[in-house]
mmCIF file with all atom_site columns, C-alpha atoms in Angstrom:
data_model
loop_
_atom_site.group_PDB
_atom_site.id
_atom_site.type_symbol
_atom_site.label_atom_id
_atom_site.label_alt_id
_atom_site.label_comp_id
_atom_site.label_asym_id
_atom_site.label_entity_id
_atom_site.label_seq_id
_atom_site.pdbx_PDB_ins_code
_atom_site.Cartn_x
_atom_site.Cartn_y
_atom_site.Cartn_z
_atom_site.occupancy
_atom_site.B_iso_or_equiv
_atom_site.pdbx_formal_charge
_atom_site.auth_seq_id
_atom_site.auth_comp_id
_atom_site.auth_asym_id
_atom_site.auth_atom_id
_atom_site.pdbx_PDB_model_num
ATOM 1   C CA . UNK A 1 1   ? 76.330  148.572 81.398  1.00 0.00 ? 1   UNK A CA 1
ATOM 2   C CA . UNK A 1 2   ? 72.975  147.156 80.419  1.00 0.00 ? 2   UNK A CA 1
ATOM 3   C CA . UNK A 1 3   ? 71.769  150.554 79.154  1.00 0.00 ? 3   UNK A CA 1
ATOM 4   C CA . UNK A 1 4   ? 74.789  150.866 76.857  1.00 0.00 ? 4   UNK A CA 1
ATOM 5   C CA . UNK A 1 5   ? 74.227  147.332 75.554  1.00 0.00 ? 5   UNK A CA 1
ATOM 6   C CA . UNK A 1 6   ? 70.583  148.097 74.774  1.00 0.00 ? 6   UNK A CA 1
ATOM 7   C CA . UNK A 1 7   ? 71.479  151.361 73.038  1.00 0.00 ? 7   UNK A CA 1
ATOM 8   C CA . UNK A 1 8   ? 74.129  149.665 70.884  1.00 0.00 ? 8   UNK A CA 1
ATOM 9   C CA . UNK A 1 9   ? 71.813  146.758 70.086  1.00 0.00 ? 9   UNK A CA 1
ATOM 10  C CA . UNK A 1 10  ? 69.063  149.167 69.081  1.00 0.00 ? 10  UNK A CA 1
ATOM 11  C CA . UNK A 1 11  ? 71.537  151.218 67.027  1.00 0.00 ? 11  UNK A CA 1
ATOM 12  C CA . UNK A 1 12  ? 72.894  148.097 65.319  1.00 0.00 ? 12  UNK A CA 1
ATOM 13  C CA . UNK A 1 13  ? 69.386  146.973 64.367  1.00 0.00 ? 13  UNK A CA 1
ATOM 14  C CA . UNK A 1 14  ? 68.503  150.468 63.224  1.00 0.00 ? 14  UNK A CA 1
ATOM 15  C CA . UNK A 1 15  ? 71.743  150.852 61.306  1.00 0.00 ? 15  UNK A CA 1
ATOM 16  C CA . UNK A 1 16  ? 71.352  147.523 59.524  1.00 0.00 ? 16  UNK A CA 1
ATOM 17  C CA . UNK A 1 17  ? 67.784  148.378 58.547  1.00 0.00 ? 17  UNK A CA 1
ATOM 18  C CA . UNK A 1 18  ? 68.776  151.891 57.511  1.00 0.00 ? 18  UNK A CA 1
ATOM 19  C CA . UNK A 1 19  ? 71.682  150.626 55.435  1.00 0.00 ? 19  UNK A CA 1
ATOM 20  C CA . UNK A 1 20  ? 69.596  148.011 53.619  1.00 0.00 ? 20  UNK A CA 1
ATOM 21  C CA . UNK A 1 21  ? 66.758  150.502 53.060  1.00 0.00 ? 21  UNK A CA 1
ATOM 22  C CA . UNK A 1 22  ? 69.209  153.107 51.812  1.00 0.00 ? 22  UNK A CA 1
ATOM 23  C CA . UNK A 1 23  ? 70.837  150.612 49.439  1.00 0.00 ? 23  UNK A CA 1
ATOM 24  C CA . UNK A 1 24  ? 67.407  149.619 48.086  1.00 0.00 ? 24  UNK A CA 1
ATOM 25  C CA . UNK A 1 25  ? 66.398  153.264 47.676  1.00 0.00 ? 25  UNK A CA 1
ATOM 26  C CA . UNK A 1 26  ? 69.707  154.023 45.977  1.00 0.00 ? 26  UNK A CA 1
ATOM 27  C CA . UNK A 1 27  ? 69.353  151.160 43.511  1.00 0.00 ? 27  UNK A CA 1
ATOM 28  C CA . UNK A 1 28  ? 66.003  152.562 42.367  1.00 0.00 ? 28  UNK A CA 1
ATOM 29  C CA . UNK A 1 29  ? 67.257  156.066 41.601  1.00 0.00 ? 29  UNK A CA 1
ATOM 30  C CA . UNK A 1 30  ? 70.433  157.024 39.818  1.00 0.00 ? 30  UNK A CA 1
ATOM 31  C CA . UNK A 1 31  ? 69.986  160.781 40.188  1.00 0.00 ? 31  UNK A CA 1
ATOM 32  C CA . UNK A 1 32  ? 70.770  160.786 43.866  1.00 0.00 ? 32  UNK A CA 1
ATOM 33  C CA . UNK A 1 33  ? 73.720  158.381 43.943  1.00 0.00 ? 33  UNK A CA 1
ATOM 34  C CA . UNK A 1 34  ? 75.949  160.844 45.776  1.00 0.00 ? 34  UNK A CA 1
ATOM 35  C CA . UNK A 1 35  ? 73.230  161.613 48.324  1.00 0.00 ? 35  UNK A CA 1
ATOM 36  C CA . UNK A 1 36  ? 72.671  157.894 48.943  1.00 0.00 ? 36  UNK A CA 1
ATOM 37  C CA . UNK A 1 37  ? 76.382  157.344 49.380  1.00 0.00 ? 37  UNK A CA 1
ATOM 38  C CA . UNK A 1 38  ? 76.509  160.219 51.869  1.00 0.00 ? 38  UNK A CA 1
ATOM 39  C CA . UNK A 1 39  ? 73.580  158.817 53.869  1.00 0.00 ? 39  UNK A CA 1
ATOM 40  C CA . UNK A 1 40  ? 75.238  155.411 54.043  1.00 0.00 ? 40  UNK A CA 1
ATOM 41  C CA . UNK A 1 41  ? 78.540  157.040 55.079  1.00 0.00 ? 41  UNK A CA 1
ATOM 42  C CA . UNK A 1 42  ? 76.796  159.043 57.829  1.00 0.00 ? 42  UNK A CA 1
ATOM 43  C CA . UNK A 1 43  ? 74.994  155.955 59.146  1.00 0.00 ? 43  UNK A CA 1
ATOM 44  C CA . UNK A 1 44  ? 78.268  154.014 59.180  1.00 0.00 ? 44  UNK A CA 1
ATOM 45  C CA . UNK A 1 45  ? 80.104  156.878 60.906  1.00 0.00 ? 45  UNK A CA 1
ATOM 46  C CA . UNK A 1 46  ? 77.435  157.150 63.609  1.00 0.00 ? 46  UNK A CA 1
ATOM 47  C CA . UNK A 1 47  ? 77.681  153.398 64.180  1.00 0.00 ? 47  UNK A CA 1
ATOM 48  C CA . UNK A 1 48  ? 81.498  153.527 64.359  1.00 0.00 ? 48  UNK A CA 1
ATOM 49  C CA . UNK A 1 49  ? 81.469  156.441 66.818  1.00 0.00 ? 49  UNK A CA 1
ATOM 50  C CA . UNK A 1 50  ? 78.799  154.738 68.922  1.00 0.00 ? 50  UNK A CA 1
ATOM 51  C CA . UNK A 1 51  ? 80.974  151.657 69.265  1.00 0.00 ? 51  UNK A CA 1
ATOM 52  C CA . UNK A 1 52  ? 83.786  153.838 70.632  1.00 0.00 ? 52  UNK A CA 1
ATOM 53  C CA . UNK A 1 53  ? 81.635  155.452 73.333  1.00 0.00 ? 53  UNK A CA 1
ATOM 54  C CA . UNK A 1 54  ? 79.589  152.384 74.270  1.00 0.00 ? 54  UNK A CA 1
ATOM 55  C CA . UNK A 1 55  ? 81.746  151.509 77.306  1.00 0.00 ? 55  UNK A CA 1
ATOM 56  C CA . UNK A 1 56  ? 82.834  154.958 78.415  1.00 0.00 ? 56  UNK A CA 1
ATOM 57  C CA . UNK A 1 57  ? 82.327  158.604 77.713  1.00 0.00 ? 57  UNK A CA 1
ATOM 58  C CA . UNK A 1 58  ? 84.998  160.540 75.839  1.00 0.00 ? 58  UNK A CA 1
ATOM 59  C CA . UNK A 1 59  ? 85.866  164.133 75.060  1.00 0.00 ? 59  UNK A CA 1
ATOM 60  C CA . UNK A 1 60  ? 85.694  165.173 71.400  1.00 0.00 ? 60  UNK A CA 1
ATOM 61  C CA . UNK A 1 61  ? 89.479  165.034 71.167  1.00 0.00 ? 61  UNK A CA 1
ATOM 62  C CA . UNK A 1 62  ? 89.651  161.557 72.693  1.00 0.00 ? 62  UNK A CA 1
ATOM 63  C CA . UNK A 1 63  ? 86.876  160.304 70.412  1.00 0.00 ? 63  UNK A CA 1
ATOM 64  C CA . UNK A 1 64  ? 88.677  161.707 67.373  1.00 0.00 ? 64  UNK A CA 1
ATOM 65  C CA . UNK A 1 65  ? 91.958  160.080 68.388  1.00 0.00 ? 65  UNK A CA 1
ATOM 66  C CA . UNK A 1 66  ? 90.334  156.727 69.105  1.00 0.00 ? 66  UNK A CA 1
ATOM 67  C CA . UNK A 1 67  ? 88.510  156.844 65.755  1.00 0.00 ? 67  UNK A CA 1
ATOM 68  C CA . UNK A 1 68  ? 91.767  157.549 63.924  1.00 0.00 ? 68  UNK A CA 1
ATOM 69  C CA . UNK A 1 69  ? 93.557  154.760 65.773  1.00 0.00 ? 69  UNK A CA 1
ATOM 70  C CA . UNK A 1 70  ? 90.836  152.210 65.034  1.00 0.00 ? 70  UNK A CA 1
ATOM 71  C CA . UNK A 1 71  ? 89.953  153.209 61.462  1.00 0.00 ? 71  UNK A CA 1
ATOM 72  C CA . UNK A 1 72  ? 93.265  154.518 60.130  1.00 0.00 ? 72  UNK A CA 1
ATOM 73  C CA . UNK A 1 73  ? 91.932  157.911 59.080  1.00 0.00 ? 73  UNK A CA 1
ATOM 74  C CA . UNK A 1 74  ? 90.829  161.015 60.909  1.00 0.00 ? 74  UNK A CA 1
ATOM 75  C CA . UNK A 1 75  ? 87.216  161.519 61.841  1.00 0.00 ? 75  UNK A CA 1
ATOM 76  C CA . UNK A 1 76  ? 87.336  164.822 59.937  1.00 0.00 ? 76  UNK A CA 1
ATOM 77  C CA . UNK A 1 77  ? 88.208  162.887 56.758  1.00 0.00 ? 77  UNK A CA 1
ATOM 78  C CA . UNK A 1 78  ? 85.272  160.553 57.409  1.00 0.00 ? 78  UNK A CA 1
ATOM 79  C CA . UNK A 1 79  ? 82.983  163.543 57.914  1.00 0.00 ? 79  UNK A CA 1
ATOM 80  C CA . UNK A 1 80  ? 84.152  165.053 54.608  1.00 0.00 ? 80  UNK A CA 1
ATOM 81  C CA . UNK A 1 81  ? 83.586  161.727 52.798  1.00 0.00 ? 81  UNK A CA 1
ATOM 82  C CA . UNK A 1 82  ? 80.059  161.729 54.187  1.00 0.00 ? 82  UNK A CA 1
ATOM 83  C CA . UNK A 1 83  ? 79.500  165.275 52.926  1.00 0.00 ? 83  UNK A CA 1
ATOM 84  C CA . UNK A 1 84  ? 79.356  166.769 56.416  1.00 0.00 ? 84  UNK A CA 1
ATOM 85  C CA . UNK A 1 85  ? 80.938  170.199 56.673  1.00 0.00 ? 85  UNK A CA 1
ATOM 86  C CA . UNK A 1 86  ? 80.933  170.565 60.456  1.00 0.00 ? 86  UNK A CA 1
ATOM 87  C CA . UNK A 1 87  ? 83.523  169.339 62.935  1.00 0.00 ? 87  UNK A CA 1
ATOM 88  C CA . UNK A 1 88  ? 83.077  166.244 65.119  1.00 0.00 ? 88  UNK A CA 1
ATOM 89  C CA . UNK A 1 89  ? 81.573  168.085 68.079  1.00 0.00 ? 89  UNK A CA 1
ATOM 90  C CA . UNK A 1 90  ? 78.884  169.730 65.947  1.00 0.00 ? 90  UNK A CA 1
ATOM 91  C CA . UNK A 1 91  ? 78.149  166.493 64.113  1.00 0.00 ? 91  UNK A CA 1
ATOM 92  C CA . UNK A 1 92  ? 77.753  164.516 67.344  1.00 0.00 ? 92  UNK A CA 1
ATOM 93  C CA . UNK A 1 93  ? 75.478  167.211 68.807  1.00 0.00 ? 93  UNK A CA 1
ATOM 94  C CA . UNK A 1 94  ? 73.106  166.750 65.885  1.00 0.00 ? 94  UNK A CA 1
ATOM 95  C CA . UNK A 1 95  ? 72.823  162.967 66.284  1.00 0.00 ? 95  UNK A CA 1
ATOM 96  C CA . UNK A 1 96  ? 70.067  161.640 68.561  1.00 0.00 ? 96  UNK A CA 1
ATOM 97  C CA . UNK A 1 97  ? 72.085  158.575 69.533  1.00 0.00 ? 97  UNK A CA 1
ATOM 98  C CA . UNK A 1 98  ? 74.634  160.722 71.423  1.00 0.00 ? 98  UNK A CA 1
ATOM 99  C CA . UNK A 1 99  ? 74.431  163.089 74.338  1.00 0.00 ? 99  UNK A CA 1
ATOM 100 C CA . UNK A 1 100 ? 76.995  165.377 75.861  1.00 0.00 ? 100 UNK A CA 1
ATOM 101 C CA . UNK A 1 101 ? 77.376  165.508 79.631  1.00 0.00 ? 101 UNK A CA 1
ATOM 102 C CA . UNK A 1 102 ? 80.002  167.683 81.252  1.00 0.00 ? 102 UNK A CA 1
ATOM 103 C CA . UNK A 1 103 ? 81.904  168.093 77.993  1.00 0.00 ? 103 UNK A CA 1
ATOM 104 C CA . UNK A 1 104 ? 81.990  164.333 77.439  1.00 0.00 ? 104 UNK A CA 1
ATOM 105 C CA . UNK A 1 105 ? 80.262  162.419 74.653  1.00 0.00 ? 105 UNK A CA 1
ATOM 106 C CA . UNK A 1 106 ? 78.304  159.304 75.571  1.00 0.00 ? 106 UNK A CA 1
ATOM 107 C CA . UNK A 1 107 ? 75.361  157.331 74.241  1.00 0.00 ? 107 UNK A CA 1
ATOM 108 C CA . UNK A 1 108 ? 72.031  159.071 74.720  1.00 0.00 ? 108 UNK A CA 1
ATOM 109 C CA . UNK A 1 109 ? 70.491  158.130 78.033  1.00 0.00 ? 109 UNK A CA 1
ATOM 110 C CA . UNK A 1 110 ? 73.823  157.148 79.561  1.00 0.00 ? 110 UNK A CA 1
ATOM 111 C CA . UNK A 1 111 ? 75.481  159.179 82.292  1.00 0.00 ? 111 UNK A CA 1
ATOM 112 C CA . UNK A 1 112 ? 79.267  159.136 82.370  1.00 0.00 ? 112 UNK A CA 1
ATOM 113 C CA . UNK A 1 113 ? 80.363  157.234 85.443  1.00 0.00 ? 113 UNK A CA 1
ATOM 114 C CA . UNK A 1 114 ? 83.599  158.121 87.113  1.00 0.00 ? 114 UNK A CA 1
ATOM 115 C CA . UNK A 1 115 ? 84.347  155.681 89.855  1.00 0.00 ? 115 UNK A CA 1
ATOM 116 C CA . UNK A 1 116 ? 88.015  156.613 90.067  1.00 0.00 ? 116 UNK A CA 1
ATOM 117 C CA . UNK A 1 117 ? 89.347  158.670 92.952  1.00 0.00 ? 117 UNK A CA 1
ATOM 118 C CA . UNK A 1 118 ? 91.827  160.758 90.972  1.00 0.00 ? 118 UNK A CA 1
ATOM 119 C CA . UNK A 1 119 ? 93.705  162.065 94.021  1.00 0.00 ? 119 UNK A CA 1
ATOM 120 C CA . UNK A 1 120 ? 94.187  158.574 95.414  1.00 0.00 ? 120 UNK A CA 1
ATOM 121 C CA . UNK A 1 121 ? 95.284  157.140 92.049  1.00 0.00 ? 121 UNK A CA 1
ATOM 122 C CA . UNK A 1 122 ? 97.743  159.961 91.306  1.00 0.00 ? 122 UNK A CA 1
ATOM 123 C CA . UNK A 1 123 ? 99.106  159.664 94.845  1.00 0.00 ? 123 UNK A CA 1
ATOM 124 C CA . UNK A 1 124 ? 99.705  155.914 94.309  1.00 0.00 ? 124 UNK A CA 1
ATOM 125 C CA . UNK A 1 125 ? 101.561 156.601 91.060  1.00 0.00 ? 125 UNK A CA 1
ATOM 126 C CA . UNK A 1 126 ? 103.729 159.288 92.659  1.00 0.00 ? 126 UNK A CA 1
ATOM 127 C CA . UNK A 1 127 ? 104.481 157.175 95.739  1.00 0.00 ? 127 UNK A CA 1
ATOM 128 C CA . UNK A 1 128 ? 105.573 154.299 93.500  1.00 0.00 ? 128 UNK A CA 1
ATOM 129 C CA . UNK A 1 129 ? 107.991 156.693 91.787  1.00 0.00 ? 129 UNK A CA 1
ATOM 130 C CA . UNK A 1 130 ? 109.651 158.289 94.795  1.00 0.00 ? 130 UNK A CA 1
ATOM 131 C CA . UNK A 1 131 ? 107.104 161.049 95.371  1.00 0.00 ? 131 UNK A CA 1
ATOM 132 C CA . UNK A 1 132 ? 107.673 162.982 92.152  1.00 0.00 ? 132 UNK A CA 1
ATOM 133 C CA . UNK A 1 133 ? 107.841 162.476 88.399  1.00 0.00 ? 133 UNK A CA 1
ATOM 134 C CA . UNK A 1 134 ? 107.340 164.201 85.069  1.00 0.00 ? 134 UNK A CA 1
ATOM 135 C CA . UNK A 1 135 ? 103.782 165.261 84.325  1.00 0.00 ? 135 UNK A CA 1
ATOM 136 C CA . UNK A 1 136 ? 103.822 163.589 80.897  1.00 0.00 ? 136 UNK A CA 1
ATOM 137 C CA . UNK A 1 137 ? 105.043 160.284 82.381  1.00 0.00 ? 137 UNK A CA 1
ATOM 138 C CA . UNK A 1 138 ? 102.459 160.448 85.142  1.00 0.00 ? 138 UNK A CA 1
ATOM 139 C CA . UNK A 1 139 ? 99.668  161.129 82.633  1.00 0.00 ? 139 UNK A CA 1
ATOM 140 C CA . UNK A 1 140 ? 100.833 158.254 80.466  1.00 0.00 ? 140 UNK A CA 1
ATOM 141 C CA . UNK A 1 141 ? 100.873 155.898 83.457  1.00 0.00 ? 141 UNK A CA 1
ATOM 142 C CA . UNK A 1 142 ? 97.405  157.121 84.494  1.00 0.00 ? 142 UNK A CA 1
ATOM 143 C CA . UNK A 1 143 ? 95.999  156.293 81.037  1.00 0.00 ? 143 UNK A CA 1
ATOM 144 C CA . UNK A 1 144 ? 97.605  152.845 81.149  1.00 0.00 ? 144 UNK A CA 1
ATOM 145 C CA . UNK A 1 145 ? 95.930  152.143 84.468  1.00 0.00 ? 145 UNK A CA 1
ATOM 146 C CA . UNK A 1 146 ? 92.489  153.604 83.784  1.00 0.00 ? 146 UNK A CA 1
ATOM 147 C CA . UNK A 1 147 ? 92.113  153.742 79.981  1.00 0.00 ? 147 UNK A CA 1
ATOM 148 C CA . UNK A 1 148 ? 91.085  157.359 80.332  1.00 0.00 ? 148 UNK A CA 1
ATOM 149 C CA . UNK A 1 149 ? 93.147  160.508 80.552  1.00 0.00 ? 149 UNK A CA 1
ATOM 150 C CA . UNK A 1 150 ? 93.686  162.579 83.660  1.00 0.00 ? 150 UNK A CA 1
ATOM 151 C CA . UNK A 1 151 ? 92.377  165.592 81.719  1.00 0.00 ? 151 UNK A CA 1
ATOM 152 C CA . UNK A 1 152 ? 89.111  163.898 80.842  1.00 0.00 ? 152 UNK A CA 1
ATOM 153 C CA . UNK A 1 153 ? 88.526  162.813 84.432  1.00 0.00 ? 153 UNK A CA 1
ATOM 154 C CA . UNK A 1 154 ? 89.334  166.191 85.959  1.00 0.00 ? 154 UNK A CA 1
ATOM 155 C CA . UNK A 1 155 ? 88.057  168.430 83.181  1.00 0.00 ? 155 UNK A CA 1
ATOM 156 C CA . UNK A 1 156 ? 91.335  170.371 83.307  1.00 0.00 ? 156 UNK A CA 1
ATOM 157 C CA . UNK A 1 157 ? 94.774  170.270 81.782  1.00 0.00 ? 157 UNK A CA 1
ATOM 158 C CA . UNK A 1 158 ? 97.154  168.346 84.076  1.00 0.00 ? 158 UNK A CA 1
ATOM 159 C CA . UNK A 1 159 ? 99.209  171.444 84.947  1.00 0.00 ? 159 UNK A CA 1
ATOM 160 C CA . UNK A 1 160 ? 96.036  173.344 85.924  1.00 0.00 ? 160 UNK A CA 1
ATOM 161 C CA . UNK A 1 161 ? 94.820  170.421 88.007  1.00 0.00 ? 161 UNK A CA 1
ATOM 162 C CA . UNK A 1 162 ? 98.135  170.134 89.875  1.00 0.00 ? 162 UNK A CA 1
ATOM 163 C CA . UNK A 1 163 ? 98.395  173.902 90.422  1.00 0.00 ? 163 UNK A CA 1
ATOM 164 C CA . UNK A 1 164 ? 94.930  174.005 92.005  1.00 0.00 ? 164 UNK A CA 1
ATOM 165 C CA . UNK A 1 165 ? 95.378  170.829 94.030  1.00 0.00 ? 165 UNK A CA 1
ATOM 166 C CA . UNK A 1 166 ? 96.230  170.823 97.744  1.00 0.00 ? 166 UNK A CA 1
ATOM 167 C CA . UNK A 1 167 ? 97.720  167.335 97.535  1.00 0.00 ? 167 UNK A CA 1
ATOM 168 C CA . UNK A 1 168 ? 100.220 167.942 94.711  1.00 0.00 ? 168 UNK A CA 1
ATOM 169 C CA . UNK A 1 169 ? 102.698 170.625 93.712  1.00 0.00 ? 169 UNK A CA 1
ATOM 170 C CA . UNK A 1 170 ? 104.513 171.490 90.529  1.00 0.00 ? 170 UNK A CA 1
ATOM 171 C CA . UNK A 1 171 ? 108.267 171.296 90.988  1.00 0.00 ? 171 UNK A CA 1
ATOM 172 C CA . UNK A 1 172 ? 110.049 173.208 88.301  1.00 0.00 ? 172 UNK A CA 1
ATOM 173 C CA . UNK A 1 173 ? 109.013 172.760 84.711  1.00 0.00 ? 173 UNK A CA 1
ATOM 174 C CA . UNK A 1 174 ? 106.999 169.636 83.955  1.00 0.00 ? 174 UNK A CA 1
ATOM 175 C CA . UNK A 1 175 ? 107.533 167.800 87.247  1.00 0.00 ? 175 UNK A CA 1
ATOM 176 C CA . UNK A 1 176 ? 104.872 167.133 89.861  1.00 0.00 ? 176 UNK A CA 1
ATOM 177 C CA . UNK A 1 177 ? 105.314 165.915 93.418  1.00 0.00 ? 177 UNK A CA 1
ATOM 178 C CA . UNK A 1 178 ? 103.380 165.141 96.548  1.00 0.00 ? 178 UNK A CA 1
ATOM 179 C CA . UNK A 1 179 ? 102.861 167.903 99.090  1.00 0.00 ? 179 UNK A CA 1
ATOM 180 C CA . UNK A 1 180 ? 104.641 166.899 102.296 1.00 0.00 ? 180 UNK A CA 1
ATOM 181 C CA . UNK A 1 181 ? 102.128 166.249 105.049 1.00 0.00 ? 181 UNK A CA 1
ATOM 182 C CA . UNK A 1 182 ? 103.008 167.358 108.553 1.00 0.00 ? 182 UNK A CA 1
ATOM 183 C CA . UNK A 1 183 ? 103.877 164.426 110.798 1.00 0.00 ? 183 UNK A CA 1
ATOM 184 C CA . UNK A 1 184 ? 101.659 163.913 113.837 1.00 0.00 ? 184 UNK A CA 1
ATOM 185 C CA . UNK A 1 185 ? 103.319 164.838 117.107 1.00 0.00 ? 185 UNK A CA 1
#
């Protein structure tokens, strides 16, 4: 979206300026080398996390997993390197560039958009697989199709979502199926 592009552009400009200013400040004082390094690490971490949420909102867990996949280390390790003692969720809450809406992290000023009809999409997946399948397989297929987890879209664990749903039913352990609809007479 245009708003996300503007926010990232502004962050990139800000981050570049901050980094160069911090490097200049650090070169002038030797006493605060570790503090300068931490500030640079924090700025870089904020930029990296912003890039991950620029196109879509993510839960803290999803953001942590995506960070680890992209950067090869956990976000908690990056926070420790930057001298931050709090967990990802607390760190993100303290950064003005992010906001949290409905348990999902996005760029400040952005509202998470969910244009996916979860019931319709899950129904399509189940129909393509004979009307029932394993919950884990269904969730994996859902992520492949939508690049977002069923849990993040529904705000619930898959088993909870299926238990509460009128359209689906849990069949035994770990299998979900469509609820049979009465045929018109």
